[in-house]
Amino acid sequence: MSAAHDNIVEHEKSHPQLDGTSSPGTGSTAASYEGNLDNLLKEALYPDDSYTADGTYWADLPRRERYAFISKQQGAEAKREFAWIWQMFKQDPMQPFRTYWRKYVLTGMGLFVEGYVLFSIGNLSALFKSAWPTCWGSYTDCNKNWVDAVTYLEIIGIIVGQCVVGYEGDWIGRKFGLCQDALIMLIGSILLTGVWSNNLNAWVIVYGWSLFIYGIGVGGEYPMTGTKALESNVEGPTGARDDRLHRGRNVVGAFLMQGWGQVFNQCILLISLMIFHSGDTTPPFSPRSAQATYRVQFGLAVIVHLWLFYHRLYKVNDADTQIQAAKRKQNTSGYDIHSLRLLNSHYWGRLVATAGAWFANDVFFYGTKVFSSTFIGIIHPGASLVVTWEYNLINLAVSLCGYYLAFLLIDNKFYGRRNMQQVGFAFDFFIYLFAAIFFNELRVNGAPIAAFQFMYHFSSFWNQFGPNCVSFLVAGECFPASIRSTAHGFSAACGKLGALLPTVVFHYLDDRSKFWFAMPFGALGFLVTAVFLPDTTGLDLREQERYWRCVRAGHPEQYHGIAIHPQHLSWYERVVLNRNRFYDPVQDRIDRIDELRVMYESHLIAREDATGASYDPDHSFISADVERYFALEQPVDKRVKRQITKEAAIRGEFAANEKVHRSALEESLGGRV
């Protein structure tokens, strides 16, 4: 352990109060020594962004003290970030924008092109009706079922991609899923750009199946982008701090690229139509103008998809760190079937929350997006195609405001995920209820129709500043790494079933009934969120992994940490299952020190193993202070001969893959690990 000894010597030079002159003895000297020794683990056990100076978790504080702690911590963090941004700006005015690009734009680029391509389908349908009225209007040249199937095939493809790629992400890896998605979307975008036939009905059929292929890639983007953004840069103390304070922002920052994709697409459509229609925006539009417009907007997407595939294949190298670490700790090489079974039995309530809320949300979100021209036609009767697109652009701009407000407040401990989703569902429910009740009165010219337009845009704002952003985040955040992609994909697929529902039903409803139909799903989303969704705001994801290791071992009662704190459990888990009964901060401190000891010993073995042990991101948490603590702690506490107990082995699966340490564990437990 020469390397550890060198670190300790170096640390003593910078900590003279802990050198040989302060050796343990009696009275105040011994007490001072013990206190200084405990301070070595303070950052590892009680990070100041989540704990008070005396080691009290922020959610355990009385309401007034909690308010003061959170306000002070968030104020200090905001000040630190502004100073950091200002420092970057002074060195290079473009550096903050490059940082934003790398952190959020590159991660969410798959969702950008998804928003660009798929949400153009509703806009293009209105253009096709003007250019080919006998196909998309009277259906004399085209089969009505195939025209309607264009939307169905798009959503079915997304569902297939979400289920399949979500499974692959946990089985093969995140990078494989990311590259596969980019390749499938590239192929789909090429097909969409080049599709052609002299027969309109045949063209519609090929167009629909091209959307199905593209949709498979889009479906995979949801679990892959979500888990990639969730698991990025969480190694080490700095990464762990960012994970606790800004994890939601990191995910929503990538997700809101979907909104930018929609905005860019609407702008490209407007510009292209004016160019190819000789600057005139008056219908009818010729087939040649329509063909050129839709091919140019899809062709631009091909270029972005080509770059995206290259970037993910050659530049993304850290996507699999967390899933590989989880597999090593759980001693699995393929898909973790055991965790999947436990997901269905132990976390089924969370699946109801994430899948049910996503289903309810997509009835609103996709219903109003796929049928955006219909809804805008309701609030602006007789509007031309270009006017409809202009109104849609306004609606998208309002939606972006909702995205960015969610981006700013998603990690606020006063508001957080669960409250944000409930408030968003409540506003959508009441807006649609009001619109349905006063439908005829609101369509009168003047102030009433202006109020109707405001309500439609306002519902889009609350949809983004609420369930649309939150459902994307919590679908992965509520579950452990080994099955995170699967759970996210399943939840997203249930959401797309909600998207499929209005595309089928709205064809058979009058305009007023569309509002009556969508309105109850706001209440459904509010209900499943209130009952089954835990609030993971501020929760360290490493604590969730600690709890999950105990669950996998069949001993959830041996976990006593903050993952089962009442603040981070759903109403169902807290009141019905009473999972917080094992929460014990004092015992958890002992457990965490035991786990740090196992991690420390494993770290020494990995560092000194001549054959080279597998990299474990947990080793990055072994600081010089932690090394010093364990080098000094055992002689001081006279626990040199202390054996690692069976409980510590269960909670300390950190080193299960390292042969030397595994042999030591087997020997200490009489051959049972």
XYZ file of C-alpha atoms in Angstrom:
673
model
C 0.000 0.000 0.000
C 2.888 2.314 -0.776
C 0.725 4.590 -2.927
C -1.769 5.039 -0.113
C 1.090 5.759 2.289
C 2.471 8.412 -0.056
C -0.938 10.092 -0.218
C -1.189 10.093 3.567
C 2.274 11.607 3.959
C 1.422 14.323 1.455
C -1.880 14.987 3.241
C -0.101 15.286 6.614
C 2.109 18.005 5.160
C -0.975 20.065 4.326
C -2.779 19.132 7.590
C -0.259 19.724 10.399
C -2.995 19.425 13.002
C -3.115 15.733 12.213
C 0.587 14.947 12.290
C 2.375 12.940 14.937
C 2.232 15.759 17.495
C -1.548 15.371 17.653
C -1.543 11.657 18.338
C -4.502 10.308 20.303
C -4.328 10.435 24.038
C -6.667 11.515 26.776
C -8.782 14.580 27.454
C -9.143 17.399 24.935
C -6.265 16.214 22.746
C -7.989 12.875 22.083
C -11.332 14.571 21.501
C -9.728 17.012 19.057
C -8.062 14.153 17.235
C -11.333 12.211 16.948
C -13.119 15.335 15.708
C -10.462 16.023 13.097
C -10.605 12.401 12.015
C -14.369 12.623 11.489
C -13.896 15.792 9.443
C -11.971 13.772 6.871
C -15.198 12.008 5.839
C -17.423 15.059 6.106
C -17.589 15.832 2.380
C -18.084 12.176 1.484
C -20.876 11.658 4.030
C -22.439 15.105 4.404
C -21.986 17.297 1.286
C -22.918 20.861 2.143
C -25.441 21.141 -0.698
C -27.666 18.550 1.025
C -26.669 18.578 4.715
C -26.284 21.179 7.441
C -23.010 21.635 9.307
C -24.164 19.169 11.994
C -25.000 16.475 9.409
C -28.791 16.930 9.193
C -30.356 16.168 5.804
C -32.218 19.144 4.334
C -35.536 17.286 4.220
C -35.267 16.484 7.960
C -35.165 20.142 8.934
C -38.230 21.917 10.361
C -40.097 23.911 7.743
C -38.632 27.311 8.632
C -35.074 25.998 8.886
C -35.528 24.036 5.667
C -36.649 27.191 3.882
C -33.613 29.070 5.152
C -31.208 26.263 4.225
C -32.586 25.840 0.701
C -32.683 29.593 0.063
C -29.104 30.008 1.208
C -27.836 26.989 -0.739
C -29.625 27.918 -3.973
C -28.562 31.548 -3.661
C -24.933 30.542 -3.211
C -25.127 28.133 -6.151
C -26.700 30.758 -8.409
C -23.995 33.248 -7.428
C -21.288 30.664 -8.118
C -22.730 29.838 -11.550
C -23.121 33.482 -12.561
C -19.521 34.135 -11.521
C -18.396 31.109 -13.537
C -20.319 32.255 -16.636
C -19.002 35.808 -16.265
C -15.456 34.512 -15.955
C -15.890 32.497 -19.165
C -17.415 35.491 -20.916
C -14.489 37.757 -19.952
C -11.996 35.249 -21.318
C -13.983 34.581 -24.491
C -17.506 35.997 -25.132
C -18.417 32.880 -27.134
C -17.297 30.392 -24.489
C -20.647 30.318 -22.567
C -22.442 29.534 -25.822
C -19.960 26.761 -26.673
C -20.443 25.304 -23.186
C -24.226 25.362 -23.633
C -23.817 23.732 -27.039
C -21.687 20.881 -25.709
C -23.743 20.240 -22.582
C -27.293 20.507 -23.902
C -27.488 20.921 -27.672
C -25.246 17.993 -28.625
C -26.949 15.701 -26.124
C -30.409 16.661 -27.339
C -29.700 16.845 -31.078
C -31.575 13.584 -31.690
C -34.698 15.121 -30.176
C -34.094 18.284 -32.212
C -34.356 16.391 -35.501
C -37.250 14.372 -34.088
C -39.156 17.581 -33.392
C -38.084 18.952 -36.778
C -39.280 15.961 -38.818
C -42.178 14.337 -37.006
C -44.027 17.448 -35.921
C -43.931 18.695 -39.502
C -46.401 15.974 -40.508
C -49.431 17.922 -39.267
C -48.229 21.061 -41.045
C -47.538 19.166 -44.268
C -50.994 17.592 -44.231
C -52.538 21.041 -44.591
C -50.162 21.789 -47.489
C -50.978 18.481 -49.177
C -54.716 19.211 -48.940
C -54.162 22.427 -50.871
C -51.862 20.886 -53.493
C -53.648 17.509 -53.939
C -57.273 18.018 -52.868
C -58.393 14.850 -54.667
C -56.019 12.785 -52.520
C -55.916 14.535 -49.134
C -59.369 16.160 -49.320
C -62.031 14.305 -51.311
C -60.020 11.010 -51.356
C -61.046 10.267 -54.961
C -57.448 9.498 -56.028
C -56.263 8.059 -52.701
C -57.580 5.570 -50.207
C -58.788 7.420 -47.102
C -57.549 4.659 -44.801
C -54.006 4.988 -46.144
C -54.085 8.780 -45.788
C -55.175 8.398 -42.169
C -52.605 5.635 -41.663
C -49.759 8.098 -42.246
C -50.190 9.398 -38.698
C -50.832 5.920 -37.240
C -47.699 4.422 -38.798
C -45.587 7.288 -37.502
C -46.704 6.689 -33.901
C -46.580 2.877 -34.145
C -42.979 3.133 -35.347
C -42.151 5.306 -32.347
C -43.701 2.757 -29.969
C -41.673 -0.074 -31.541
C -38.457 1.943 -31.230
C -39.118 2.882 -27.612
C -39.689 -0.704 -26.520
C -36.898 -2.326 -28.546
C -34.169 0.278 -28.072
C -35.051 0.749 -24.402
C -34.351 -2.960 -23.905
C -31.172 -2.784 -26.008
C -29.887 0.166 -23.997
C -29.816 -1.934 -20.824
C -28.704 -5.112 -22.601
C -26.044 -3.980 -25.109
C -25.351 -0.418 -24.017
C -26.322 3.217 -24.386
C -23.871 4.060 -27.149
C -25.110 1.193 -29.305
C -28.653 2.495 -28.949
C -27.618 6.078 -29.702
C -25.735 5.104 -32.868
C -28.481 2.742 -33.996
C -31.104 5.488 -33.571
C -29.047 7.963 -35.585
C -28.555 5.422 -38.403
C -32.254 4.469 -38.578
C -33.317 8.117 -38.587
C -30.747 8.832 -41.318
C -32.191 6.046 -43.485
C -35.741 7.207 -42.736
C -34.984 10.831 -43.611
C -33.394 9.760 -46.925
C -36.516 7.740 -47.744
C -38.776 10.669 -46.829
C -36.774 13.036 -49.010
C -36.622 10.748 -52.026
C -40.062 9.088 -51.961
C -41.730 9.367 -55.367
C -44.458 7.806 -57.473
C -46.604 8.817 -60.414
C -49.523 7.273 -58.552
C -50.686 9.443 -55.639
C -52.053 6.538 -53.599
C -48.799 4.601 -53.981
C -46.894 7.711 -52.954
C -49.012 8.035 -49.791
C -48.360 4.372 -48.903
C -44.585 4.698 -49.306
C -44.652 8.019 -47.437
C -46.426 6.344 -44.501
C -44.000 3.410 -44.315
C -41.033 5.778 -44.546
C -42.432 7.571 -41.505
C -42.761 4.212 -39.747
C -39.051 3.484 -40.313
C -38.074 6.962 -39.205
C -40.336 6.598 -36.173
C -38.416 3.538 -34.959
C -35.287 5.660 -34.679
C -37.213 8.459 -33.012
C -38.689 6.058 -30.484
C -35.236 4.925 -29.439
C -34.181 8.538 -28.916
C -36.422 8.885 -25.884
C -34.817 6.273 -23.596
C -31.322 6.797 -25.034
C -31.215 10.604 -24.820
C -32.948 10.519 -21.440
C -30.507 8.056 -19.863
C -27.482 9.661 -21.549
C -28.372 13.094 -20.159
C -29.210 11.567 -16.764
C -25.961 9.637 -16.417
C -23.492 12.152 -17.839
C -20.702 13.525 -15.643
C -21.776 12.010 -12.316
C -18.373 10.566 -11.392
C -16.379 12.085 -8.575
C -17.405 14.637 -5.935
C -17.849 17.448 -8.475
C -20.014 15.311 -10.720
C -22.060 14.085 -7.766
C -22.727 17.671 -6.713
C -23.892 18.579 -10.221
C -26.067 15.455 -10.224
C -27.803 16.466 -6.999
C -28.241 20.137 -7.842
C -28.695 20.184 -11.629
C -29.631 16.701 -12.797
C -33.117 17.783 -13.847
C -31.733 20.777 -15.696
C -29.252 18.578 -17.546
C -32.046 16.331 -18.806
C -34.572 19.083 -19.597
C -31.834 21.092 -21.337
C -31.421 18.212 -23.784
C -35.167 17.544 -24.034
C -36.124 21.120 -24.907
C -34.209 20.721 -28.150
C -37.405 19.039 -29.304
C -39.099 22.439 -29.072
C -36.326 24.134 -31.033
C -36.698 21.471 -33.721
C -40.368 22.334 -34.126
C -39.618 26.051 -34.332
C -36.907 25.569 -36.964
C -39.153 23.297 -39.020
C -42.022 25.775 -39.033
C -39.661 28.561 -40.121
C -38.148 26.421 -42.905
C -41.621 25.492 -44.178
C -42.736 29.120 -44.282
C -39.560 30.300 -46.021
C -39.518 27.404 -48.516
C -43.164 27.840 -49.456
C -42.685 31.547 -50.122
C -39.595 30.804 -52.242
C -41.121 28.024 -54.327
C -44.509 29.735 -54.622
C -42.877 32.872 -56.071
C -43.223 34.898 -52.893
C -47.002 34.524 -52.910
C -48.695 33.044 -49.843
C -52.155 32.812 -51.370
C -53.602 29.340 -51.960
C -54.069 27.163 -53.873
C -50.521 25.883 -53.934
C -49.259 23.965 -56.915
C -48.046 20.359 -56.604
C -44.622 21.544 -57.720
C -44.418 24.095 -54.853
C -45.592 21.496 -52.345
C -43.111 18.895 -53.607
C -40.188 21.315 -53.458
C -41.157 22.603 -50.008
C -41.443 19.246 -48.307
C -38.362 17.784 -50.036
C -36.164 20.715 -49.068
C -37.204 20.594 -45.413
C -36.606 16.806 -45.258
C -33.366 17.149 -47.242
C -31.957 19.577 -44.677
C -32.759 16.986 -42.016
C -30.680 14.391 -43.895
C -27.580 16.577 -43.477
C -28.164 16.911 -39.721
C -28.766 13.157 -39.360
C -25.553 12.359 -41.216
C -23.565 14.579 -38.859
C -25.386 13.142 -35.825
C -24.466 9.579 -36.791
C -20.811 10.567 -37.243
C -20.717 12.435 -33.930
C -22.185 9.573 -31.915
C -20.026 6.952 -33.588
C -16.707 8.723 -33.082
C -17.162 11.394 -30.389
C -19.466 9.875 -27.744
C -17.330 7.717 -25.461
C -18.837 8.027 -21.984
C -22.405 6.844 -22.527
C -21.923 3.351 -21.058
C -20.004 4.191 -17.881
C -22.938 3.847 -15.481
C -24.548 0.761 -17.008
C -21.212 -1.073 -17.171
C -20.492 -0.207 -13.534
C -23.956 -1.447 -12.525
C -23.402 -4.738 -14.347
C -20.034 -5.274 -12.668
C -21.444 -4.630 -9.230
C -24.369 -6.964 -9.848
C -22.162 -9.577 -11.519
C -24.194 -9.647 -14.733
C -22.911 -9.626 -18.289
C -26.137 -9.567 -20.305
C -29.587 -8.260 -19.554
C -30.414 -8.093 -15.843
C -33.547 -10.259 -15.754
C -33.512 -10.354 -11.945
C -33.764 -6.567 -11.765
C -36.548 -6.575 -14.355
C -38.607 -8.960 -12.226
C -37.989 -6.791 -9.186
C -38.994 -3.713 -11.172
C -42.402 -5.251 -11.805
C -42.860 -6.340 -8.196
C -41.082 -3.634 -6.193
C -41.518 -0.517 -8.323
C -44.765 -1.222 -10.160
C -46.308 1.876 -8.568
C -43.597 4.072 -10.047
C -44.200 2.491 -13.450
C -47.878 3.375 -13.117
C -46.862 6.959 -12.339
C -44.340 7.392 -15.161
C -46.276 5.459 -17.815
C -49.718 6.713 -16.766
C -48.703 10.361 -16.574
C -46.913 10.134 -19.934
C -50.026 8.539 -21.463
C -52.260 11.322 -20.122
C -49.804 14.017 -21.198
C -49.482 12.784 -24.772
C -53.233 12.946 -25.274
C -52.805 16.702 -24.758
C -49.411 17.127 -26.353
C -49.731 15.038 -29.518
C -53.449 15.676 -29.831
C -52.892 19.402 -30.089
C -49.685 19.067 -32.155
C -50.803 16.488 -34.710
C -54.108 18.349 -35.024
C -52.591 21.812 -34.598
C -54.137 23.063 -37.840
C -57.538 21.840 -36.616
C -57.251 23.606 -33.276
C -55.972 26.811 -34.855
C -58.816 26.590 -37.351
C -61.208 26.503 -34.389
C -59.776 29.636 -32.794
C -59.236 31.394 -36.148
C -62.050 30.315 -38.495
C -61.229 30.573 -42.181
C -57.498 31.040 -41.646
C -55.355 30.297 -44.698
C -52.502 27.783 -44.581
C -49.841 30.434 -44.048
C -51.875 32.170 -41.315
C -52.319 28.787 -39.631
C -48.570 28.196 -39.766
C -47.936 31.672 -38.355
C -50.271 30.977 -35.441
C -48.545 27.655 -34.914
C -45.188 29.442 -34.789
C -46.551 31.704 -32.042
C -47.758 28.632 -30.160
C -44.308 27.029 -30.487
C -42.652 30.187 -29.146
C -44.949 30.091 -26.108
C -44.127 26.407 -25.655
C -40.406 27.241 -25.674
C -41.019 29.645 -22.793
C -42.545 26.718 -20.891
C -39.573 24.499 -21.729
C -37.096 27.062 -20.412
C -39.041 27.818 -17.245
C -39.059 24.080 -16.521
C -35.325 24.094 -17.268
C -34.810 26.775 -14.596
C -37.116 25.425 -11.856
C -37.045 21.644 -12.246
C -34.332 21.319 -9.556
C -35.847 23.825 -7.141
C -36.444 21.941 -3.886
C -39.447 24.142 -3.053
C -41.183 23.242 -6.314
C -39.540 20.173 -7.828
C -40.703 17.452 -10.170
C -43.906 16.243 -8.575
C -45.396 19.695 -7.933
C -44.460 20.873 -11.414
C -46.215 17.932 -13.047
C -49.339 18.235 -10.888
C -49.682 21.976 -11.476
C -49.225 21.529 -15.236
C -51.893 18.829 -15.416
C -54.263 20.936 -13.292
C -53.938 23.973 -15.572
C -54.462 21.903 -18.724
C -57.525 20.292 -17.157
C -59.170 23.590 -16.219
C -58.260 25.327 -19.493
C -59.829 22.559 -21.573
C -62.817 22.349 -19.241
C -63.417 26.068 -19.608
C -62.961 25.854 -23.398
C -65.459 22.992 -23.653
C -68.102 24.651 -21.464
C -67.922 28.063 -23.146
C -66.990 26.804 -26.605
C -69.680 28.692 -28.553
C -69.338 31.893 -26.518
C -65.556 31.954 -27.013
C -65.762 31.778 -30.813
C -67.333 35.228 -31.116
C -65.132 37.794 -32.823
C -63.375 40.314 -30.618
C -62.397 39.772 -27.017
C -63.904 36.251 -26.716
C -61.939 34.775 -29.634
C -58.796 36.534 -28.360
C -59.365 34.830 -24.990
C -59.789 31.512 -26.810
C -56.470 32.019 -28.614
C -54.770 32.909 -25.330
C -56.161 29.767 -23.688
C -54.810 27.533 -26.458
C -51.331 29.048 -26.216
C -51.465 29.060 -22.410
C -52.301 25.339 -22.366
C -49.184 24.713 -24.451
C -47.115 26.701 -21.945
C -48.344 24.652 -18.984
C -47.934 21.432 -20.920
C -44.203 22.140 -21.302
C -43.794 23.784 -17.892
C -45.222 20.638 -16.390
C -45.957 17.090 -17.527
C -44.151 17.047 -20.888
C -40.724 17.895 -19.426
C -41.220 16.151 -16.079
C -42.487 12.873 -17.536
C -39.399 12.636 -19.754
C -37.120 13.154 -16.742
C -38.743 10.969 -14.083
C -39.275 8.020 -16.443
C -35.564 7.299 -16.055
C -34.758 9.030 -12.785
C -37.116 6.938 -10.635
C -35.401 3.662 -11.532
C -31.930 2.102 -11.049
C -29.307 2.151 -13.802
C -29.544 -1.536 -14.722
C -33.174 -1.207 -15.905
C -33.423 2.555 -16.406
C -33.512 2.460 -20.190
C -36.147 -0.303 -20.216
C -38.389 1.571 -17.773
C -37.973 4.794 -19.726
C -38.775 3.069 -23.021
C -41.854 1.358 -21.574
C -43.156 4.613 -20.089
C -42.540 6.460 -23.347
C -44.315 3.710 -25.327
C -47.358 4.033 -23.057
C -47.185 7.749 -23.739
C -47.340 7.144 -27.471
C -50.425 5.004 -26.957
C -51.863 8.209 -25.541
C -50.673 10.010 -28.673
C -52.295 7.372 -30.871
C -55.643 7.733 -29.119
C -56.545 11.261 -30.315
C -55.286 10.551 -33.844
C -57.947 7.832 -34.023
C -60.741 9.386 -31.991
C -60.503 12.985 -33.232
C -61.568 11.892 -36.728
C -64.987 11.029 -35.290
C -65.505 14.036 -32.998
C -66.750 17.536 -33.668
C -64.616 20.473 -32.643
C -66.204 21.024 -29.242
C -66.062 17.345 -28.350
C -62.301 17.342 -28.886
C -61.941 19.564 -25.826
C -64.364 17.438 -23.803
C -62.399 14.334 -24.792
C -58.948 15.662 -23.826
C -60.002 17.350 -20.588
C -60.346 14.233 -18.303
C -56.763 13.183 -19.046
C -55.580 16.213 -17.106
C -57.361 14.826 -14.048
C -55.946 11.346 -14.723
C -52.398 12.670 -14.915
C -52.856 14.702 -11.727
C -54.182 11.653 -9.879
C -51.461 9.149 -10.814
C -48.815 11.779 -10.071
C -50.231 12.543 -6.626
C -50.539 8.880 -5.647
C -47.641 7.034 -7.270
C -44.880 9.484 -8.279
C -41.958 10.004 -5.846
C -40.261 13.382 -5.689
C -36.612 12.762 -6.609
C -35.651 16.449 -6.526
C -32.262 16.747 -4.825
C -31.860 12.991 -4.326
C -28.374 11.622 -4.993
C -28.753 8.834 -7.578
C -25.972 6.903 -5.836
C -28.354 6.501 -2.915
C -30.901 4.957 -5.238
C -28.275 2.467 -6.390
C -27.386 1.643 -2.761
C -31.039 0.917 -2.012
C -31.424 -1.149 -5.163
C -28.476 -3.367 -4.251
C -30.212 -4.231 -0.981
C -33.469 -4.900 -2.861
C -31.677 -7.195 -5.321
C -30.104 -9.064 -2.406
C -33.539 -9.596 -0.875
C -32.868 -7.357 2.138
C -34.419 -3.918 1.535
C -34.715 -3.511 5.301
C -30.917 -3.266 5.537
C -30.914 0.086 3.740
C -31.458 3.118 6.005
C -30.551 6.056 3.758
C -32.272 9.001 2.122
C -33.627 7.036 -0.860
C -36.420 5.929 1.518
C -36.806 9.318 3.159
C -40.510 10.307 3.140
C -39.603 13.330 1.006
C -38.424 11.035 -1.804
C -41.213 8.450 -1.694
C -44.617 8.530 -3.326
C -47.808 8.687 -1.284
C -48.382 5.006 -2.016
C -44.859 4.001 -0.934
C -45.009 6.180 2.152
C -48.551 5.561 3.422
C -49.527 2.143 2.085
C -46.161 0.325 1.889
C -44.559 2.305 4.745
C -41.098 1.976 3.179
C -39.782 4.916 5.144
C -39.993 2.917 8.404
C -36.392 1.766 7.931
C -35.031 5.288 7.477
C -32.363 5.805 10.144
C -29.709 8.531 9.601
C -27.522 7.290 12.470
C -27.392 3.703 11.220
C -26.986 4.928 7.667
C -23.819 6.800 8.636
C -22.339 3.563 9.984
C -23.401 1.726 6.823
C -21.875 4.329 4.546
C -18.575 4.255 6.386
C -18.563 0.455 6.022
C -19.209 0.827 2.297
C -16.501 3.442 1.944
C -14.112 1.048 3.674
C -14.943 -1.724 1.199
C -14.615 0.750 -1.667
C -11.293 1.982 -0.294
C -9.849 -1.526 0.015
C -11.134 -2.354 -3.460
C -9.572 0.852 -4.740
C -6.156 -0.104 -3.342
C -6.358 -3.529 -4.954
C -7.395 -2.045 -8.313
C -4.576 0.478 -8.133
C -1.882 -2.042 -7.244
C -3.131 -4.982 -9.297
C -0.432 -5.591 -11.912
C -2.952 -7.177 -14.279
C -5.161 -4.059 -14.179
C -8.616 -4.267 -12.625
C -11.751 -2.997 -14.301
C -12.422 0.705 -13.912
C -15.080 1.500 -11.340
C -16.456 5.071 -11.257
C -17.018 4.715 -7.508
C -13.242 4.740 -7.048
C -13.211 8.393 -8.068
C -14.867 9.180 -4.733
C -11.805 7.918 -2.825
C -10.178 11.229 -2.000
C -6.964 11.752 -0.041
C -9.106 12.557 3.004
C -10.942 9.239 2.719
C -7.664 7.338 2.325
C -6.218 9.073 5.347
C -9.313 8.288 7.415
C -9.115 4.552 6.851
C -5.352 4.478 7.323
C -5.768 6.120 10.743
C -9.259 4.993 11.814
C -8.633 1.318 12.494
C -5.676 1.752 14.931
C -7.437 4.589 16.758
C -10.698 2.663 17.130
C -8.855 -0.619 17.806
C -10.737 -2.417 15.022
C -7.754 -3.824 13.160
C -9.184 -7.349 13.316
C -12.749 -6.361 12.511
C -14.320 -8.687 9.911
C -16.566 -7.483 7.134
C -20.061 -8.599 8.097
C -22.541 -10.212 5.787
C -24.638 -7.019 5.752
C -21.632 -4.976 4.662
C -20.995 -7.460 1.885
C -24.572 -7.072 0.662
C -24.327 -3.296 0.718
C -20.774 -3.332 -0.565
C -21.041 -4.982 -3.955
C -18.687 -2.308 -5.249
C -15.813 -4.779 -5.717
C -17.616 -7.999 -6.614
C -15.837 -8.172 -9.948
C -12.308 -7.925 -8.543
C -10.920 -11.390 -7.929
C -8.472 -10.574 -5.143
C -10.999 -8.671 -3.061
C -13.669 -11.275 -3.700
C -11.330 -13.948 -2.308
C -10.790 -11.830 0.798
C -14.543 -11.475 1.270
C -15.064 -15.223 0.823
C -12.400 -15.958 3.375
C -13.829 -13.500 5.911
C -17.336 -14.937 5.490
C -16.343 -18.568 5.478
C -16.716 -19.047 1.728
C -20.094 -17.259 1.414
C -20.334 -14.000 -0.543
